[in-house]
Short mmCIF file of C-alpha atoms in Angstrom, two decimals:
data_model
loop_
_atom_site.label_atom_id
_atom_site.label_comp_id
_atom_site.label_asym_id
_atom_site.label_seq_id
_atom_site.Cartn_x
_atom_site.Cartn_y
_atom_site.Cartn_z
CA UNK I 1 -147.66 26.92 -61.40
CA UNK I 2 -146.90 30.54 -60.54
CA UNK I 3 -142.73 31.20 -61.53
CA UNK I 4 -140.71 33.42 -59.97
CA UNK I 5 -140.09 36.87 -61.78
CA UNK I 6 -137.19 36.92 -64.17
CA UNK I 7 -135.62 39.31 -61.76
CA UNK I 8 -135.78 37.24 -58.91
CA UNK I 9 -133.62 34.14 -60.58
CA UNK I 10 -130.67 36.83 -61.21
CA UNK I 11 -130.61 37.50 -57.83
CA UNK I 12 -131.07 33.95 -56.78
CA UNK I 13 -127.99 33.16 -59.63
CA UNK I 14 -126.05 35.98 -58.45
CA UNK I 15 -126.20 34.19 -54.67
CA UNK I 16 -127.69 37.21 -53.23
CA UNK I 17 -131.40 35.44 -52.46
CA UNK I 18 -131.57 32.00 -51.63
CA UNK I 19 -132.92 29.52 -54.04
CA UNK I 20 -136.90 29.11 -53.24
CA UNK I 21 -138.48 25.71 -52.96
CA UNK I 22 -140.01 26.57 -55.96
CA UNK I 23 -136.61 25.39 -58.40
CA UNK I 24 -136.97 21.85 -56.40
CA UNK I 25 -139.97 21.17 -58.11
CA UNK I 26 -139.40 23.47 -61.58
CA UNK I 27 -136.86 21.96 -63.87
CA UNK I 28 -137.27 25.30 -66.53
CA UNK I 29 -136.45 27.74 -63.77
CA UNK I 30 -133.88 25.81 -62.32
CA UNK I 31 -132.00 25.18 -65.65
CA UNK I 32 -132.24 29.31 -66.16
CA UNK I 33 -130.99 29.87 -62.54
CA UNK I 34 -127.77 27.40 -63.87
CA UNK I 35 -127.47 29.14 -67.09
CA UNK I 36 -127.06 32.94 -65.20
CA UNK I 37 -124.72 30.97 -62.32
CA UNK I 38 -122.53 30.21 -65.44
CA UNK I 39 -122.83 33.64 -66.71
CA UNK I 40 -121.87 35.20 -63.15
CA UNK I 41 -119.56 32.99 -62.64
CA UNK I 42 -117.98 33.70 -66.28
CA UNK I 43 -118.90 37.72 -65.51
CA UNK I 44 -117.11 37.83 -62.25
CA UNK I 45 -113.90 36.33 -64.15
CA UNK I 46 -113.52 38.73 -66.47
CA UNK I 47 -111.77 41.39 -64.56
CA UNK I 48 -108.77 39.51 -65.12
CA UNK I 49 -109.39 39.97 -69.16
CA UNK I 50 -110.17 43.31 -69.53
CA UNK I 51 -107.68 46.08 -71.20
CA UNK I 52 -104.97 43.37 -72.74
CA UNK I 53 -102.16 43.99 -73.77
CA UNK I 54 -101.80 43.98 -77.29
CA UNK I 55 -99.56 41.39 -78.84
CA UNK I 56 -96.18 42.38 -80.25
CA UNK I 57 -95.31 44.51 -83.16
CA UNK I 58 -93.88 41.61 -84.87
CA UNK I 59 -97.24 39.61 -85.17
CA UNK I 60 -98.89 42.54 -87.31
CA UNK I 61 -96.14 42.34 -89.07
CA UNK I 62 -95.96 39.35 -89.79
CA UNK I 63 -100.11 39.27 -90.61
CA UNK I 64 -99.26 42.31 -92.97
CA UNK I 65 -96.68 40.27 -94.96
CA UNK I 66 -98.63 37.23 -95.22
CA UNK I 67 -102.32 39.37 -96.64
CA UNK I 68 -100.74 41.89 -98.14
CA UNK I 69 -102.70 40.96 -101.70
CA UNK I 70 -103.58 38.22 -101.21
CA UNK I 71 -107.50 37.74 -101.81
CA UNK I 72 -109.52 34.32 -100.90
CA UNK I 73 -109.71 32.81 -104.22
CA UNK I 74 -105.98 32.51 -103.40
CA UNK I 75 -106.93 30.09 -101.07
CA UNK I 76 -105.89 29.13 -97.80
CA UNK I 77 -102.22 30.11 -97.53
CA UNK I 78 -100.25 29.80 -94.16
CA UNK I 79 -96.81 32.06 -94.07
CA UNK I 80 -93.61 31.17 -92.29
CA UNK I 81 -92.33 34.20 -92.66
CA UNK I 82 -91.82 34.61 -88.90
CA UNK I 83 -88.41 32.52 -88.56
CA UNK I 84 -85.43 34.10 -89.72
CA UNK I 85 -85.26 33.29 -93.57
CA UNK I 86 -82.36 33.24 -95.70
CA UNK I 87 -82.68 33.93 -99.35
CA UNK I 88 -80.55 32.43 -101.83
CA UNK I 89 -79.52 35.21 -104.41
CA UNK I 90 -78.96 33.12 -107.15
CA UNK I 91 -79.03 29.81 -108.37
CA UNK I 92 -76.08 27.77 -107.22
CA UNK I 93 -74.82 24.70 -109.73
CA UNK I 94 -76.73 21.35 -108.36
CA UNK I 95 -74.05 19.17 -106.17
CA UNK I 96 -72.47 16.92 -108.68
CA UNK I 97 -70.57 13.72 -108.01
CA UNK I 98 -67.40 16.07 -107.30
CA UNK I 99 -68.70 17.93 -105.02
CA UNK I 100 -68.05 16.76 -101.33
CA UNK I 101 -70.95 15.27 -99.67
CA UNK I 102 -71.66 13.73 -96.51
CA UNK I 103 -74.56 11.47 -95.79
CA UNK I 104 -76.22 11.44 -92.72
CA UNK I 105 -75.94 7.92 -91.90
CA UNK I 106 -79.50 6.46 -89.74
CA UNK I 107 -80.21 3.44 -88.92
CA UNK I 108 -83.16 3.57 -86.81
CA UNK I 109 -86.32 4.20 -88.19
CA UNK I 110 -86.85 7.52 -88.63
CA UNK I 111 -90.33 8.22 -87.10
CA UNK I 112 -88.76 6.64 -83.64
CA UNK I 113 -85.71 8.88 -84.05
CA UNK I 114 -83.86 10.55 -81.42
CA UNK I 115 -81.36 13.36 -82.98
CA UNK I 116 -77.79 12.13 -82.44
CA UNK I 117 -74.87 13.42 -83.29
CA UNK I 118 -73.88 12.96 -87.27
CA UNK I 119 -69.84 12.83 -87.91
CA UNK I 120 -69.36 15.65 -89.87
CA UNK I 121 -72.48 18.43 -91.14
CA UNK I 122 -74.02 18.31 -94.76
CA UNK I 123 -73.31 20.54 -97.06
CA UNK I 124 -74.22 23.99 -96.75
CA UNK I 125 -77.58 24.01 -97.73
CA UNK I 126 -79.08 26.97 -99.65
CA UNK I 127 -82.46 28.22 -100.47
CA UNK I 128 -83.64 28.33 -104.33
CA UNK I 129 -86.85 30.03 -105.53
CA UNK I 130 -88.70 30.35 -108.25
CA UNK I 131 -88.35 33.83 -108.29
CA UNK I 132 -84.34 33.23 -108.13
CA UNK I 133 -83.94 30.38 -110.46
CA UNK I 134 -83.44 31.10 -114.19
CA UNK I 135 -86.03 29.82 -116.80
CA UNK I 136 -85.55 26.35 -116.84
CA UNK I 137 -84.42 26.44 -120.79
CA UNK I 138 -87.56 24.77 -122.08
CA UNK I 139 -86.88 21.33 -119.37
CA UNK I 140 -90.27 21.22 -117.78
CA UNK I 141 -90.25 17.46 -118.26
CA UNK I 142 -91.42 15.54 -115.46
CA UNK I 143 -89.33 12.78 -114.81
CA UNK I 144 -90.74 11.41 -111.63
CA UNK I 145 -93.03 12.71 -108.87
CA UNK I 146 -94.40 11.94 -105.49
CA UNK I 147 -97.79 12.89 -103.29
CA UNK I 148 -96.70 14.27 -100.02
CA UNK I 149 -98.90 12.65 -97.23
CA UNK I 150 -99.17 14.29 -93.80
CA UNK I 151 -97.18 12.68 -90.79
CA UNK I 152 -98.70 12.54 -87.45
CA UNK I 153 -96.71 15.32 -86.63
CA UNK I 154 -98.36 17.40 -88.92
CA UNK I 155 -101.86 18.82 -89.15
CA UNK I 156 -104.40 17.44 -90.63
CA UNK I 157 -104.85 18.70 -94.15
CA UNK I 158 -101.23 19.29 -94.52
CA UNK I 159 -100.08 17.76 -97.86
CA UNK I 160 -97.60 18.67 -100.22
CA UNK I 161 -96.32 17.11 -104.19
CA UNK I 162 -92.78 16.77 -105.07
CA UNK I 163 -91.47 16.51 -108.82
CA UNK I 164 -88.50 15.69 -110.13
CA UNK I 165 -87.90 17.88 -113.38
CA UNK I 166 -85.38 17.15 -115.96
CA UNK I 167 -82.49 14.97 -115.71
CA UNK I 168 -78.86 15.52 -115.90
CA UNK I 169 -77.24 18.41 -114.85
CA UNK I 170 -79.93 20.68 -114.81
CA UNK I 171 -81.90 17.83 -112.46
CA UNK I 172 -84.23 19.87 -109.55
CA UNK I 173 -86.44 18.96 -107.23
CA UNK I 174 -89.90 21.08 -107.45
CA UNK I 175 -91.72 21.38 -104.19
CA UNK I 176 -95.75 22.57 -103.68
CA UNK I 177 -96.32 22.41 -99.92
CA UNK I 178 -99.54 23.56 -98.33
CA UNK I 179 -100.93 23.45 -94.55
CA UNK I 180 -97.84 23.28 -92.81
CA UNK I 181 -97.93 25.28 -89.89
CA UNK I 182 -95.78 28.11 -88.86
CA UNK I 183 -93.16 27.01 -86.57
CA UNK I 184 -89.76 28.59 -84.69
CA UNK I 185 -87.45 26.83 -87.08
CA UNK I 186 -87.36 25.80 -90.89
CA UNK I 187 -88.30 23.06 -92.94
CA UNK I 188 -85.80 20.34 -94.33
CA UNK I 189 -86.25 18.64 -98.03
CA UNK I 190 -85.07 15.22 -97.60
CA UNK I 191 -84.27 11.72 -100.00
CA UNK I 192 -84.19 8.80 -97.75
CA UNK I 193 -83.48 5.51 -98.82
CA UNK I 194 -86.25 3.33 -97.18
CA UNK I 195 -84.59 0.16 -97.32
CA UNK I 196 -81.35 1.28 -95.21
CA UNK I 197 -82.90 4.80 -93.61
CA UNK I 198 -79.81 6.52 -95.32
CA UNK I 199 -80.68 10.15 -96.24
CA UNK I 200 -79.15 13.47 -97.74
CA UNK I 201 -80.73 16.67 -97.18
CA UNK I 202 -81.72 18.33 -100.74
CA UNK I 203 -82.63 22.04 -99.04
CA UNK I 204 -84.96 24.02 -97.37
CA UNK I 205 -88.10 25.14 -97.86
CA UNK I 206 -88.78 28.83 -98.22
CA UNK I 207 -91.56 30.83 -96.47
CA UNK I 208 -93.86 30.38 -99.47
CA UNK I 209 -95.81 27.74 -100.52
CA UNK I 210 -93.18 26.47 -103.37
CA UNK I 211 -89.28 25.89 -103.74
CA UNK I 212 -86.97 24.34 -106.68
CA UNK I 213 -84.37 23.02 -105.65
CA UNK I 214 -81.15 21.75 -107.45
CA UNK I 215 -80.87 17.84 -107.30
CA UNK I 216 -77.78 16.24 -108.20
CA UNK I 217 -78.23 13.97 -111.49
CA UNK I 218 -75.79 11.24 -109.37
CA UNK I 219 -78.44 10.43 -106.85
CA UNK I 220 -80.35 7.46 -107.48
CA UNK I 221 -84.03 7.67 -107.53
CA UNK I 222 -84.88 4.22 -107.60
CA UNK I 223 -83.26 4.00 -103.93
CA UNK I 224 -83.95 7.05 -102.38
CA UNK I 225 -86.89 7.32 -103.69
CA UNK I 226 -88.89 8.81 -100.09
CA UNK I 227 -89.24 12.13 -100.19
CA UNK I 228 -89.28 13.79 -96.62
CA UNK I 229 -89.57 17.01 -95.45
CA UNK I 230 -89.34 17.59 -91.36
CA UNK I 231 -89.04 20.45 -88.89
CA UNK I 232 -85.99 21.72 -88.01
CA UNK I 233 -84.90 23.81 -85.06
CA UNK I 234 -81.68 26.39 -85.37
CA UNK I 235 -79.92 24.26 -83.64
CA UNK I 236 -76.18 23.68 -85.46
CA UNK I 237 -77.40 20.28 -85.66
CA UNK I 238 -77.25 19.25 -89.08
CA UNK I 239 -78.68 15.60 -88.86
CA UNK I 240 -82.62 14.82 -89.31
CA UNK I 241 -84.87 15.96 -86.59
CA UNK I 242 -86.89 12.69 -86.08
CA UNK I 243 -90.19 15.27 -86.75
CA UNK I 244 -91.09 14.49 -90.23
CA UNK I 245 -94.38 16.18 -91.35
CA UNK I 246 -94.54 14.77 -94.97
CA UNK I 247 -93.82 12.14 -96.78
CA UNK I 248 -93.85 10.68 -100.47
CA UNK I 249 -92.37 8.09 -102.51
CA UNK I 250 -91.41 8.93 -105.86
CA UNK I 251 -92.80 7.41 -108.52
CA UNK I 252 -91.31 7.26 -112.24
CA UNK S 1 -126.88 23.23 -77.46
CA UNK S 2 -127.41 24.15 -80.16
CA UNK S 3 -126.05 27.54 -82.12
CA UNK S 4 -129.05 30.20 -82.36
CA UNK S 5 -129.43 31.59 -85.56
CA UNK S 6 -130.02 35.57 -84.86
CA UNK S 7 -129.32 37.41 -87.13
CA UNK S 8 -129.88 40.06 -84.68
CA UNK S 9 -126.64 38.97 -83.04
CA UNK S 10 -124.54 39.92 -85.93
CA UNK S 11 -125.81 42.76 -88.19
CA UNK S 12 -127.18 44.83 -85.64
CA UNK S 13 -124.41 43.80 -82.98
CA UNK S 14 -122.15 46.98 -81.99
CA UNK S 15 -119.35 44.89 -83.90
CA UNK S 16 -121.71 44.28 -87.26
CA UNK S 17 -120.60 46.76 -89.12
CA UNK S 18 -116.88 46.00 -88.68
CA UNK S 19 -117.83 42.22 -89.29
CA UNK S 20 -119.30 43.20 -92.49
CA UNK S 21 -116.67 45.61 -93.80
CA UNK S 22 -114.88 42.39 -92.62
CA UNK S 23 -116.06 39.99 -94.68
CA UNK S 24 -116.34 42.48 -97.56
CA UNK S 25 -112.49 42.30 -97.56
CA UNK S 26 -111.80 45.85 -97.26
CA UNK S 27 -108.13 45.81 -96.60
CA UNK S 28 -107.73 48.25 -93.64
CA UNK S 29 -110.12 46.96 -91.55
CA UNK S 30 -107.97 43.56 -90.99
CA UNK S 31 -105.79 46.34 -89.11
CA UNK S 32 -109.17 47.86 -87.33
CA UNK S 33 -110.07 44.20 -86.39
CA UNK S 34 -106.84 43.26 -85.21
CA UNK S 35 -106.47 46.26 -83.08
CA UNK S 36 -109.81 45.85 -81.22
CA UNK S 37 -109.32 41.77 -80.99
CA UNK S 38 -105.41 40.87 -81.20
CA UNK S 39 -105.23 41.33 -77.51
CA UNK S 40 -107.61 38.80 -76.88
CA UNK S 41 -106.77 36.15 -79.26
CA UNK S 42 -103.00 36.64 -78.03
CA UNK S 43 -104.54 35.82 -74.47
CA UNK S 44 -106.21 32.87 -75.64
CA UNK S 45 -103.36 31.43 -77.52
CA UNK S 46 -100.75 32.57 -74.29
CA UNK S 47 -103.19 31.08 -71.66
CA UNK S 48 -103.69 28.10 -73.92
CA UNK S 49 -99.83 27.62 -74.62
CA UNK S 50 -97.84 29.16 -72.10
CA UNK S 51 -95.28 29.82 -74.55
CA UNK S 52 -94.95 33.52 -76.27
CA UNK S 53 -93.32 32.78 -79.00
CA UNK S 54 -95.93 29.95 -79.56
CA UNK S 55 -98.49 32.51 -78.66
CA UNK S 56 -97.32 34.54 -81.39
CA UNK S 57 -97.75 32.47 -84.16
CA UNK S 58 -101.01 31.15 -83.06
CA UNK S 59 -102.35 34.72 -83.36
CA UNK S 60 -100.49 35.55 -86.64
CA UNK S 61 -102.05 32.06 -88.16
CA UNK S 62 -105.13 32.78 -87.05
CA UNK S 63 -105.67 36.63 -88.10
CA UNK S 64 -104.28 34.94 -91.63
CA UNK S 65 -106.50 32.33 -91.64
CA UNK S 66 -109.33 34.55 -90.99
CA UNK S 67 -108.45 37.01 -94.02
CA UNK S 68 -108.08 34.48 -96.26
CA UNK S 69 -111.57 32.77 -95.40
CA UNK S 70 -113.40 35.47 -94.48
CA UNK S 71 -116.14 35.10 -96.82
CA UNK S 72 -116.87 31.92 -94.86
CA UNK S 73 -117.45 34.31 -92.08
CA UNK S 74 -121.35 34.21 -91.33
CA UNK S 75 -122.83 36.83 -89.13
CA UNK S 76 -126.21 36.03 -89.20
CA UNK S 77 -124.27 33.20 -87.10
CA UNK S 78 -122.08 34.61 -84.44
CA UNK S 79 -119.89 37.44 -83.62
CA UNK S 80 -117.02 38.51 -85.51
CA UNK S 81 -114.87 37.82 -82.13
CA UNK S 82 -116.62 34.30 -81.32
CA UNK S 83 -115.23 33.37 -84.80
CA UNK S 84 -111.59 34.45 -84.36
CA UNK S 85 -111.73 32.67 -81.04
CA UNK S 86 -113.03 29.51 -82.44
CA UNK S 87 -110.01 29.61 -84.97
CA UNK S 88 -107.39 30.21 -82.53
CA UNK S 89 -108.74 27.69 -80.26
CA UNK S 90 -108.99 25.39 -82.88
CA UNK S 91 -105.14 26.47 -83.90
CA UNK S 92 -103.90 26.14 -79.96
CA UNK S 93 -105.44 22.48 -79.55
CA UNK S 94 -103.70 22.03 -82.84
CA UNK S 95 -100.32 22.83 -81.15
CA UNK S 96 -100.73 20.86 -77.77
CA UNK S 97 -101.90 17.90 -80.14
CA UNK S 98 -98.45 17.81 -81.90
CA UNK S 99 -96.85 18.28 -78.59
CA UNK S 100 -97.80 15.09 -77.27
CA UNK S 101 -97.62 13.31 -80.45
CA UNK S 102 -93.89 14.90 -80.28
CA UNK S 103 -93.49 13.83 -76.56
CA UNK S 104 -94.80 10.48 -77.81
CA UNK S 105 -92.65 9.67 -80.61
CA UNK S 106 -89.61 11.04 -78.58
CA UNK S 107 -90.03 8.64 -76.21
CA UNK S 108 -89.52 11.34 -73.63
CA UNK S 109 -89.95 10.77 -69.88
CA UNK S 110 -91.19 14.33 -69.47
CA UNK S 111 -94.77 13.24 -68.44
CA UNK S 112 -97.51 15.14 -70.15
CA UNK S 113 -98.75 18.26 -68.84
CA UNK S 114 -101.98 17.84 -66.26
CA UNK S 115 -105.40 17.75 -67.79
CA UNK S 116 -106.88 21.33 -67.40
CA UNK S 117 -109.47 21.62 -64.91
CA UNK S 118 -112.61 23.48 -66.96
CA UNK S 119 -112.56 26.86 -64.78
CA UNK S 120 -109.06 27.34 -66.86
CA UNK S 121 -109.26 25.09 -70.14
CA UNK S 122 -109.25 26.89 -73.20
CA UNK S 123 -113.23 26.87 -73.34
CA UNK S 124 -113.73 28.86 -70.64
CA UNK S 125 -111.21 31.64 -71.59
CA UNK S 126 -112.86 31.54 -74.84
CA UNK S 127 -116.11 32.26 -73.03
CA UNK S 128 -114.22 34.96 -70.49
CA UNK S 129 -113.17 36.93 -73.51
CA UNK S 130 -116.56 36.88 -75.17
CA UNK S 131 -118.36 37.90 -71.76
CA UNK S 132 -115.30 40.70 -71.16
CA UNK S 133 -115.84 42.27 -74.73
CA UNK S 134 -119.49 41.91 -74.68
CA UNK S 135 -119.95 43.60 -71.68
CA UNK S 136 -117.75 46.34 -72.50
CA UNK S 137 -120.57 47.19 -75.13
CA UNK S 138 -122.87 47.67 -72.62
CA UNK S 139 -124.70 50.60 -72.60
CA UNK S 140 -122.15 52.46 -69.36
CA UNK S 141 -124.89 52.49 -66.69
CA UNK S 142 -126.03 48.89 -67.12
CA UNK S 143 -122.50 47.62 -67.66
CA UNK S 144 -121.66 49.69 -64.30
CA UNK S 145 -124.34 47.73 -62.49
CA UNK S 146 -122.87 44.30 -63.67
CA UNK S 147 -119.52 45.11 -62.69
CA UNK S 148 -120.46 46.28 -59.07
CA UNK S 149 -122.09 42.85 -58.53
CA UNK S 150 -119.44 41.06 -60.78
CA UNK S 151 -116.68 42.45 -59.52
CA UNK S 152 -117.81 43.87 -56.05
CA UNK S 153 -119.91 41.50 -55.11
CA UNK S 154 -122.47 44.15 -54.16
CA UNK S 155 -126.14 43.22 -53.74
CA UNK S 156 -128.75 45.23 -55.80
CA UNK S 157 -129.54 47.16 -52.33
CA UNK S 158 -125.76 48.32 -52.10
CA UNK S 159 -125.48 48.49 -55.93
CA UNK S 160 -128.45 50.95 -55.82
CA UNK S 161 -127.05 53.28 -52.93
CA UNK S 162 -123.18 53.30 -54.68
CA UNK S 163 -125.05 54.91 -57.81
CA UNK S 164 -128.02 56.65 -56.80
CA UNK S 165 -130.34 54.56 -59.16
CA UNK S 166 -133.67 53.24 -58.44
CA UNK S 167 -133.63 49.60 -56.89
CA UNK S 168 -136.11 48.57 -59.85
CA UNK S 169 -133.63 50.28 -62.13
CA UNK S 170 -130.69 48.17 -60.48
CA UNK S 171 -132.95 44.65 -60.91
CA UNK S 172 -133.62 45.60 -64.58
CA UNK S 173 -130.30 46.61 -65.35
CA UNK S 174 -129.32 43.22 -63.71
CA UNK S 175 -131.62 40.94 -65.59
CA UNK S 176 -131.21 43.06 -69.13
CA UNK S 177 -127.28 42.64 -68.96
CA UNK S 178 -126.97 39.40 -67.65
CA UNK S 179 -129.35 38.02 -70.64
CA UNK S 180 -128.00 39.85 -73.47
CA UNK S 181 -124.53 37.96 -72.12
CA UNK S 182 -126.14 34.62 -71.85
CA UNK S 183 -127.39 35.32 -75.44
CA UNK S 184 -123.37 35.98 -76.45
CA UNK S 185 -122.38 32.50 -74.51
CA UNK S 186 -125.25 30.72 -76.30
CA UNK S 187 -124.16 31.80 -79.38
CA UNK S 188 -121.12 31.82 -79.86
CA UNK S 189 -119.74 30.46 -76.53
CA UNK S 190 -117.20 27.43 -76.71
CA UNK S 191 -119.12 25.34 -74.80
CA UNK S 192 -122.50 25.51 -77.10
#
């Protein structure tokens, strides 16, 4: 069987000479005439594509901040440097028993819930970091800790460990999160209580990969003992989202 | 089908040397690659999202991503821009995925967004944006050719009295560009 020249299925795939009875009975010229349709077709779109914009200034910068020296054997590393960020400039005492504090009161389960309206807002939360917080004075002891297990909401891969170092005054809550994606708002450190869904917000979590935060030595463990972190919006709404991405229950 | 392994796709490929400076983490080309390919991955991620600010991250976390594993970054296996693509698609499907789990958990009446028909899904503007940047490294006579019957819609008879070539020079410019981008799709074209 004598095929057409290569030429003549372009211009049979371009439309501009119609298809010869020889594709009826030739499945390998046929299936080339279909591949260069696709490619004209694809070709012919691409006026709309050419000479884009270039995205804005802000995503360079924000690609700058999250390489700058960073090399692969760092590993995988996602920023969230891209939301507004506040910094704590030094290490505030941990929330002790005096210390008003207001507990977001839920009682429907959380991965169903709706945000409502809690009487009242938490405590002003601040942000702690490791390169903010003063040595920890020798108390590295772990005194509980907790594997952080992605939520449907977040992607796959995302996981994170929680542990609970020292107790007493100078209790804090040390956070290793990685995966989580970058997103318009912050993320929340909760303690829920899974037996009544009660839950106090512990802080937020930085744009890095790591936080300590200060955890009052008055809050019992052995109840809320789920550690939660979800995604928050800037929204002056204080109570829990409803979009947990991790979860963990401490262990002792 | 199958990925071709050619590894005269990559090294040799007008973008090889970039790729490899690239992959040999030489810190100012992440700027040089980002110039030449931030505008497409930001029109992947927009198309894919319609949401800027969405769009935005997408292509932050995925010119990240691509630093940070860039010695996974194979050339003998694709193009440097078929990779970023891959990652950003991979990054927007991410995102819709969470919307609807979102929209799912909320219990929300807003009904999910249509299924995209495949001239517009995020495939084929992977495969537009290969096709645009490939052909833009067309040597300019051939690429001029493609974009008269692309574009214009001209046959090779008009195509060769708009530039004064040859009609045998029009057909081979026709069949030479139209296979080296087949060759791009096959390789590193979403849908293979």
């Amino acid at each position: 069987m004598r095929h057409p020249d290569p030429e003549q299925l372009v211009l049979i795939a371009l439309g501009e000479t119609a298809p010869t009875d020889h594709l009826d009975g030739c499945d390998t010229c046929r299936a080339e005439v279909e591949q260069l349709r696709v490619v004209a077709a694809v070709g012919a779109e691409t006026q709309d594509v050419r000479d884009l914009p270039a995205p804005p200034a802000a995503v360079w910068a924000g690609i700058e901040a999250a390489t700058r020296g960073s090399t692969p054997a760092d590993g995988p590393r996602l920023t969230r440097s891209a939301r507004p960020f506040r910094r704590g400039t030094d290490l505030a005492p941990p929330r002790g028993p005096g210390r008003a504090r207001r507990w977001a009161r839920r009682t429907a389960a959380l991965v169903a819930a709706v945000a409502v309206g809690v009487a009242g807002t938490l405590a002003a939360t601040r942000l702690f970091h490791h390169d903010s917080a003063p040595p920890l004075a020798g108390c590295g002891t772990v005194v509980a800790r907790a594997d952080l297990s992605a939520l449907p909401l977040a992607p796959t891969g995302a996981t994170g460990e929680a542990r609970v170092l020292c107790d007493g005054p100078q209790r804090r809550l040390d956070l290793h999160v990685t995966g989580l994606p970058l997103q318009p708002g912050y993320y929340e450190v909760w303690l829920i209580d899974p037996n009544t869904m009660e839950m106090t917000a512990i802080g937020q979590l930085g744009d890095g990969n790591d936080v300590l935060l200060p955890l009052s030595s008055t809050t019992d463990l052995r109840k809320y003992r789920l550690v939660d972190i979800s995604a928050e919006q800037y929204d002056n709404d204080q109570a829990h989202s409803g979009k947990s991405m991790l979860r963990g229950q401490l262990t002792t | 089908m199958a990925p071709l392994r050619m590894s005269a796709l990559g090294a040799t490929h007008p973008d090889g040397a970039l790729a490899e400076a690239f992959r040999g983490g030489d810190p100012t080309v992440l700027r040089q690659v980002y110039d030449r390919f931030g505008g497409a991955v930001f029109h992947l991620a927009l198309r894919g999202l319609n949401s800027a600010a969405d769009a935005e991250d997408v292509t932050q976390t995925t010119f990240v991503a691509a630093w940070q594993g860039r010695e996974t970054f194979d050339p003998d296996r694709g193009s440097l821009l078929g990779w970023l693509l891959a990652i950003a698609r991979r990054k927007v499907i991410d995102r819709l995925r969470a919307a609807a789990r979102e929209l799912r958990v909320a219990d929300a009446v807003r009904a999910l967004p249509e299924p995209v028909a495949t001239e517009s899904g995020p495939e084929r503007v992977v495969d537009r944006l290969l096709v645009a940047h490939e052909l833009a490294l067309l040597p300019g006579e051939q690429r001029r050719v493609l974009e008269l019957a692309f574009y214009d819609d001209l046959t090779h008879q008009q195509i060769a009295a708009v530039t004064g070539l040859p009609l045998g020079t029009v057909k081979s410019h026709l069949r030479r560009g139209m296979g080296r981008l087949r060759q791009r799709l096959e390789v590193d074209g979403a849908a293979s």
